[in-house]
PDB file of C-alpha atoms in Angstrom:
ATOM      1  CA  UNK A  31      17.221 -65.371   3.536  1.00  0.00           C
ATOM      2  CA  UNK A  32      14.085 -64.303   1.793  1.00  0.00           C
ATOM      3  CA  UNK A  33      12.162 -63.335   4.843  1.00  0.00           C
ATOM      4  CA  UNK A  34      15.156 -61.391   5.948  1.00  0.00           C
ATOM      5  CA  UNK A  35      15.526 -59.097   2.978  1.00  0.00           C
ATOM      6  CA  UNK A  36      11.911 -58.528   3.280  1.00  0.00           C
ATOM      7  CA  UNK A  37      11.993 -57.405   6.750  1.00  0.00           C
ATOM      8  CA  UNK A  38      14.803 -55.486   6.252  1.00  0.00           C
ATOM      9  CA  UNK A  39      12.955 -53.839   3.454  1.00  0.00           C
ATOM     10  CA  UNK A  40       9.622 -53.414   5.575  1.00  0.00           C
ATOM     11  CA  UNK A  41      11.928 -51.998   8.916  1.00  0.00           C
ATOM     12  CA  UNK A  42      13.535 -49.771   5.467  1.00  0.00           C
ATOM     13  CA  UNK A  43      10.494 -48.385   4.323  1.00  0.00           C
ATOM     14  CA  UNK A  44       8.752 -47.576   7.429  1.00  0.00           C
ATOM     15  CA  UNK A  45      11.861 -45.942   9.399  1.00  0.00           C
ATOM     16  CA  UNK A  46      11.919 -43.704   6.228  1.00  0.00           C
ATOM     17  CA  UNK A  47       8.255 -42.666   6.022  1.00  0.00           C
ATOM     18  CA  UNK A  48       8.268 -42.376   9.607  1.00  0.00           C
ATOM     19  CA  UNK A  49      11.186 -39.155   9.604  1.00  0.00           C
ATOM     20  CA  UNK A  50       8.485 -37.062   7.354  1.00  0.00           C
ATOM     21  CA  UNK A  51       7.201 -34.040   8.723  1.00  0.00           C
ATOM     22  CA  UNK A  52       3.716 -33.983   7.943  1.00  0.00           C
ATOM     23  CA  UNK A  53       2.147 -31.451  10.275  1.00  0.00           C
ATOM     24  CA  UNK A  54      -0.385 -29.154   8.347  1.00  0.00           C
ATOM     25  CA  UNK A  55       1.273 -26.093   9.183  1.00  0.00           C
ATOM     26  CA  UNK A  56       5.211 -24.640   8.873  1.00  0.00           C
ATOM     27  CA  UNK A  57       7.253 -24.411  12.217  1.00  0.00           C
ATOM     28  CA  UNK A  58       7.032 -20.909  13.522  1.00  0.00           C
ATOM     29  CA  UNK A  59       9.944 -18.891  12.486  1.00  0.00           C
ATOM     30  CA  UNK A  60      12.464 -17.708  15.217  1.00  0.00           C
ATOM     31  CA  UNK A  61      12.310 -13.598  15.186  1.00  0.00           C
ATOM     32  CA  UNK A  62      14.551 -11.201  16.241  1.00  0.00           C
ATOM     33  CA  UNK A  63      13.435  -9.444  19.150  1.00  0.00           C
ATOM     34  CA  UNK A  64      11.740  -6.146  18.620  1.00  0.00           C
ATOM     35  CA  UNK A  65      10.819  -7.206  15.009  1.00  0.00           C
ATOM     36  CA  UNK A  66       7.133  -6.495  14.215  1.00  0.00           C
ATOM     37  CA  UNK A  67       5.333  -8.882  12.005  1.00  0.00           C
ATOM     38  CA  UNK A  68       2.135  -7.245  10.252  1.00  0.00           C
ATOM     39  CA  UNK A  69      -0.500  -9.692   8.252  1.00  0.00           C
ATOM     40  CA  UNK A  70      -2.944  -7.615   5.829  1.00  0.00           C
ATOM     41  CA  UNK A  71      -5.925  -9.044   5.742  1.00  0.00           C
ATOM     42  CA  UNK A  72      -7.630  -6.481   2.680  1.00  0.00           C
ATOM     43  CA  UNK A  73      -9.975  -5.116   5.614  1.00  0.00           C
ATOM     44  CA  UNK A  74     -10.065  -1.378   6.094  1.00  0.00           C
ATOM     45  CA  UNK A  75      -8.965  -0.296   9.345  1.00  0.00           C
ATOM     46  CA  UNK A  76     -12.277   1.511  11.095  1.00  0.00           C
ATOM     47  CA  UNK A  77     -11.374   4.945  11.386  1.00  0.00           C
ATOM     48  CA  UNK A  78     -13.254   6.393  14.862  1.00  0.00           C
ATOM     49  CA  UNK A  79     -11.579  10.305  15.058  1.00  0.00           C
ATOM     50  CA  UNK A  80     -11.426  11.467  11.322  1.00  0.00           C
ATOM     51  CA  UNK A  81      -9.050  14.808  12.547  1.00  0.00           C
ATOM     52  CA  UNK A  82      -6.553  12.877  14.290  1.00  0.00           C
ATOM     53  CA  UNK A  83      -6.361  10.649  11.464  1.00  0.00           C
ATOM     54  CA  UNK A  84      -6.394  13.612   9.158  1.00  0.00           C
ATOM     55  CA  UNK A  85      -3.284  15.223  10.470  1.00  0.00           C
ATOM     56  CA  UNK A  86      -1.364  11.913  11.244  1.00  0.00           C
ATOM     57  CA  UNK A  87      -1.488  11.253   7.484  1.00  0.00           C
ATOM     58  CA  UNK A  88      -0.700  14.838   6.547  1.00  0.00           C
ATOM     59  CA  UNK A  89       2.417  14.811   9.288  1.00  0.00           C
ATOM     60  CA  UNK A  90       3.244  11.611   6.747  1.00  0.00           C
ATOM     61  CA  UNK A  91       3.229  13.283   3.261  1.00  0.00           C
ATOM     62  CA  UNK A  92       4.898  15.954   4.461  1.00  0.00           C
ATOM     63  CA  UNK A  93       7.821  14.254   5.375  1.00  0.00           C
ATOM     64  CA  UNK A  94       8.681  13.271   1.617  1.00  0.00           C
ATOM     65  CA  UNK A  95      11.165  15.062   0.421  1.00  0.00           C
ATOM     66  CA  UNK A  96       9.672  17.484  -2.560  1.00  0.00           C
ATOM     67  CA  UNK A  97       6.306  17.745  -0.833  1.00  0.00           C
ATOM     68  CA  UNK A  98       5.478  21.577   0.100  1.00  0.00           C
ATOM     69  CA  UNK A  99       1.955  20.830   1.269  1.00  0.00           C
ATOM     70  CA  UNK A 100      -0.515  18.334   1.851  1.00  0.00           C
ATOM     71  CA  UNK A 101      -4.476  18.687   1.945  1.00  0.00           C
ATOM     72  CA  UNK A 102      -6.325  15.549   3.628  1.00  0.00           C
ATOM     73  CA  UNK A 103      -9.809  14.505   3.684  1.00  0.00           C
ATOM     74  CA  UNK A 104     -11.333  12.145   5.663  1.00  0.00           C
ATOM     75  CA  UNK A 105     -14.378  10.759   4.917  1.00  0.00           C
ATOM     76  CA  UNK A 106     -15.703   6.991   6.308  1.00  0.00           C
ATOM     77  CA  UNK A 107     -12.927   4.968   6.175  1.00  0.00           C
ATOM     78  CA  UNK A 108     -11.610   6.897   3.071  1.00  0.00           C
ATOM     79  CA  UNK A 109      -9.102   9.319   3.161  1.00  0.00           C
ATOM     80  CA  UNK A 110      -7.746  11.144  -0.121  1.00  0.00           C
ATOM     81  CA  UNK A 111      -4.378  12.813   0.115  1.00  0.00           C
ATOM     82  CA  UNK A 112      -3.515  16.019  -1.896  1.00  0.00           C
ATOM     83  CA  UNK A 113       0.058  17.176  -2.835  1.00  0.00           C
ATOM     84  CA  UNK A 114       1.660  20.187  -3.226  1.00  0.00           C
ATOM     85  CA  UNK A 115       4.694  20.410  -4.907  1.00  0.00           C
ATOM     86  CA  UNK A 116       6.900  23.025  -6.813  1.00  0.00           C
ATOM     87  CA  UNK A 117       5.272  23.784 -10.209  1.00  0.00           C
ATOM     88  CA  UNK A 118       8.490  23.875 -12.352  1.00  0.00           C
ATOM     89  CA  UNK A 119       9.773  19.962 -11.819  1.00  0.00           C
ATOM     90  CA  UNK A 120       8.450  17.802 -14.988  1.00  0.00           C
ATOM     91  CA  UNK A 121       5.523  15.259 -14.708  1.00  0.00           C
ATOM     92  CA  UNK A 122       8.275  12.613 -14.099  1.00  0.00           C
ATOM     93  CA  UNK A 123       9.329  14.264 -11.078  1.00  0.00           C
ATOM     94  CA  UNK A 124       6.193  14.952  -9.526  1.00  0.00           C
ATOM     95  CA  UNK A 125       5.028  11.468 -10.060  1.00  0.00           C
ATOM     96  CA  UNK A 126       7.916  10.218  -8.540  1.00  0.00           C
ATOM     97  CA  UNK A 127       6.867  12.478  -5.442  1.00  0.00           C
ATOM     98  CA  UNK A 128       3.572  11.315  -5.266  1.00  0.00           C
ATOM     99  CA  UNK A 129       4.898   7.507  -5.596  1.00  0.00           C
ATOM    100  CA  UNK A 130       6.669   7.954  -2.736  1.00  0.00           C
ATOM    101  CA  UNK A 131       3.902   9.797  -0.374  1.00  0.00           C
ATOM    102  CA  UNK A 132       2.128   6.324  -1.577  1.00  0.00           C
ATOM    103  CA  UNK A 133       4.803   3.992  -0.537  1.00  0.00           C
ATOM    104  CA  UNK A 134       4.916   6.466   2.866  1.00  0.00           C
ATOM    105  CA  UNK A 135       1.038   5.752   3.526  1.00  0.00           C
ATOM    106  CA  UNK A 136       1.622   2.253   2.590  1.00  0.00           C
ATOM    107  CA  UNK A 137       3.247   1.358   6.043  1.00  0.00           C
ATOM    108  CA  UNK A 138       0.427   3.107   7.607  1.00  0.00           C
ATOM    109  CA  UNK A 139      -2.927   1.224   8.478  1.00  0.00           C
ATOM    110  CA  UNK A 140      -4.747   4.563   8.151  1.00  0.00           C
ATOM    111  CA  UNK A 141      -2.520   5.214   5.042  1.00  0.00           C
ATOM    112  CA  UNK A 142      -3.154   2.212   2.821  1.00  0.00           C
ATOM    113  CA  UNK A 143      -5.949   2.827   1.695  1.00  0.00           C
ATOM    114  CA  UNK A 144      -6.007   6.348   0.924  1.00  0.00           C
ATOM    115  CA  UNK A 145      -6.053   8.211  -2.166  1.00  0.00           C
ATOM    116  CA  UNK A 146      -3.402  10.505  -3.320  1.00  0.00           C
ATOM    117  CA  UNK A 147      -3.380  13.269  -6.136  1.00  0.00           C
ATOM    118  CA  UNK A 148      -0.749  15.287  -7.281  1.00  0.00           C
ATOM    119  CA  UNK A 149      -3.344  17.431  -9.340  1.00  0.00           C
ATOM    120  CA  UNK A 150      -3.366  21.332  -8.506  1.00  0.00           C
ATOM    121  CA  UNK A 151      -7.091  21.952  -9.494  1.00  0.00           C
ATOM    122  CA  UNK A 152      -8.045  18.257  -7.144  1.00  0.00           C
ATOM    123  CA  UNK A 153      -5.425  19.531  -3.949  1.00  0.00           C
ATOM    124  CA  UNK A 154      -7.393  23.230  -4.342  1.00  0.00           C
ATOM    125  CA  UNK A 155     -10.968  21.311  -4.196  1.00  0.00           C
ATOM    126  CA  UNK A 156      -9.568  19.260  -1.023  1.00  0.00           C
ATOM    127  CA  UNK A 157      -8.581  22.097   0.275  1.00  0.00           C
ATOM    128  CA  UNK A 158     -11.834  23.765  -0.231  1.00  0.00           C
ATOM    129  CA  UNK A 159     -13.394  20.876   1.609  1.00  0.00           C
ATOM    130  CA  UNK A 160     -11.297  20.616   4.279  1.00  0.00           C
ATOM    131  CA  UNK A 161     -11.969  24.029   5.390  1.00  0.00           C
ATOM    132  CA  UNK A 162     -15.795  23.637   5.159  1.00  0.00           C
ATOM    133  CA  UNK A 163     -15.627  20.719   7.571  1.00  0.00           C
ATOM    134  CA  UNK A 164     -13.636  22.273   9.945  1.00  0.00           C
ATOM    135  CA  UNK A 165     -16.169  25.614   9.886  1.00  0.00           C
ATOM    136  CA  UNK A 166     -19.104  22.922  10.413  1.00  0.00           C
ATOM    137  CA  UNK A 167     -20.623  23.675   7.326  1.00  0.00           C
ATOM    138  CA  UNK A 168     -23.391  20.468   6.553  1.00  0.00           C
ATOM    139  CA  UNK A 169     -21.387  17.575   4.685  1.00  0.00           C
ATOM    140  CA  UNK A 170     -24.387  16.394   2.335  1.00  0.00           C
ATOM    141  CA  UNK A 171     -22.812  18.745  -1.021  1.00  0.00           C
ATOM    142  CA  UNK A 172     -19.009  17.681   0.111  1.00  0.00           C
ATOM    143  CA  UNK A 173     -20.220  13.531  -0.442  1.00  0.00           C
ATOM    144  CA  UNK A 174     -20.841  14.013  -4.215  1.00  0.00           C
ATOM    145  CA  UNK A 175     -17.940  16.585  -4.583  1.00  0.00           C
ATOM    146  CA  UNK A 176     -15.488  13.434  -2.775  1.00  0.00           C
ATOM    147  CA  UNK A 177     -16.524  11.346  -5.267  1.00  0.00           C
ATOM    148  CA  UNK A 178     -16.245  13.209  -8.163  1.00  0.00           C
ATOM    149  CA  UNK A 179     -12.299  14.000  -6.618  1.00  0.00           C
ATOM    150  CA  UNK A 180     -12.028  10.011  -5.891  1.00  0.00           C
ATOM    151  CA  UNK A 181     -13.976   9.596  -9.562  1.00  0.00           C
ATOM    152  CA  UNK A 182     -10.945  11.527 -11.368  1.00  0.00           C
ATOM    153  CA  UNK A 183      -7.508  10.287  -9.394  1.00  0.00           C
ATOM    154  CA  UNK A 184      -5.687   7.670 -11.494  1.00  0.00           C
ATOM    155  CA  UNK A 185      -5.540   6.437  -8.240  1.00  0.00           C
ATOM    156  CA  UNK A 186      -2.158   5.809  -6.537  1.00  0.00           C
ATOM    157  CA  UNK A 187      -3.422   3.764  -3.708  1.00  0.00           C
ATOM    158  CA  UNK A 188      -0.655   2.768  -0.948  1.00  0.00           C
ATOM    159  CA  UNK A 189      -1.901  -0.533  -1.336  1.00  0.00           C
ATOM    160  CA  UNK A 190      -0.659  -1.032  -5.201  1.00  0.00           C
ATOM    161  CA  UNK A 191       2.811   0.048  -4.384  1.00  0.00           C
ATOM    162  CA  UNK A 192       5.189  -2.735  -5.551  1.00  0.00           C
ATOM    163  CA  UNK A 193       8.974  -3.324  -5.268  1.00  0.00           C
ATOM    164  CA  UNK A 194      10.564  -3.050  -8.595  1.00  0.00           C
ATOM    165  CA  UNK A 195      13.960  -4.151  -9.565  1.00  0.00           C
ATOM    166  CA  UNK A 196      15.714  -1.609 -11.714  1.00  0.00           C
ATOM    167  CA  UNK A 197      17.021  -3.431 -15.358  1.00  0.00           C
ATOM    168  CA  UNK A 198      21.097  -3.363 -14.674  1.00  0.00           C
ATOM    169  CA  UNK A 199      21.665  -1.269 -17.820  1.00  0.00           C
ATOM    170  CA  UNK A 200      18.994   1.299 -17.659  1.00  0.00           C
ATOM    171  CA  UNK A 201      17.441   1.840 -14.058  1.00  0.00           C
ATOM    172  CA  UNK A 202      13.942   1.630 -15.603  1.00  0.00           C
ATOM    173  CA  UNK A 203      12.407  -0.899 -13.769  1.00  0.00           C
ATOM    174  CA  UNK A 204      11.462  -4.037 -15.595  1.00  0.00           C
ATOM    175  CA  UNK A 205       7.660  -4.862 -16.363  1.00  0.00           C
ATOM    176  CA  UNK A 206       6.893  -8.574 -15.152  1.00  0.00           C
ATOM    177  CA  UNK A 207       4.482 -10.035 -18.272  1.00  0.00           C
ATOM    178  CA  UNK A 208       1.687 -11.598 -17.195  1.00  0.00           C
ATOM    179  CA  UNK A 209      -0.431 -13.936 -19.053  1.00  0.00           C
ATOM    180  CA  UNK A 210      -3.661 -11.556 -20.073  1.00  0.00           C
ATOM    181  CA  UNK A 211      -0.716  -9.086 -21.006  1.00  0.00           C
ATOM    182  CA  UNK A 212       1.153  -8.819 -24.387  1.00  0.00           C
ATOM    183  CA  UNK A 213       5.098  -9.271 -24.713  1.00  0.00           C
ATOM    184  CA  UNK A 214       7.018  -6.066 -25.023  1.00  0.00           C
ATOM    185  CA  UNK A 215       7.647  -4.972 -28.505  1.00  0.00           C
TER     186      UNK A 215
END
């Protein structure tokens, strides 16, 4: 009887352990066709025809609603997007605009990594810029002047944009508190 129970134990144990999935990764996922799945991997996409890319992201910001014009510099693999928008809407507003020119670029891999100001005096200096490249003037003075542009954006980089749910009562969004971050008061 002993020698039973312990077999049946031993049969028990290893027709249970045996059932475990342990492969090292998870089973692929079945997609629905025409879906696109896109991994970022941080790396800046190479950027070989700076025009084309310049007026693919302008097309972009220019299709957000409030957004009269859009100045675009390319530079390396950098691109910093200027905004135009009407002069009377508050600083809410117009941040709200330029959040969602961000969130536009975001889906773009020319896009995420760009720059974009909402700044009159910073669209006027892209602007500037823009035109000099495209009348061949030489680029050594326009380096230092991208900088200092890059230098004063609080930036808005595609790549920050987050999802944020909306408290139920008050449609701000609610601020997740991290550790190195004090509770709200």
């Amino acid at each position: 009887m002993r020698k039973l129970l312990i077999i049946f134990l031993v049969v028990g144990v290893v027709a249970g352990c045996g059932t475990a999935n342990k492969s090292a990764s998870p089973k692929a996922q079945a997609k629905a066709p025409g879906t696109v799945i896109q991994q970022d991997t941080g790396a800046k996409t190479p950027i070989y025809d700076r025009e084309a890319v310049r007026k693919h992201l302008v097309d972009l910001a220019k299709h957000v609603p409030g957004v009269k014009g859009v100045n675009c510099v390319v530079f390396g693999n950098t691109a910093v997007v200027g905004i135009d928008v009407d002069g009377s809407l508050d600083r809410s507003r117009v941040g709200t605009i330029k959040f969602s020119v961000a969130e536009a670029l975001s889906k773009d891999p020319y896009g995420v990594n760009a720059y974009v100001t909402a700044d009159m005096d910073l669209n006027q200096r892209l602007k500037e810029i823009g035109d000099d490249m495209q009348s061949g003037r030489p680029i050594g003075g326009l380096t230092d002047e991208l900088a200092d542009i890059v230098g004063r954006i609080v930036p808005q980089i595609p790549r920050d944009v987050k999802d944020h749910q909306p408290s139920k009562d008050t449609g701000i969004p609610k601020q997740k508190n991290t550790p190195s971050s004090p509770p709200p008061r």
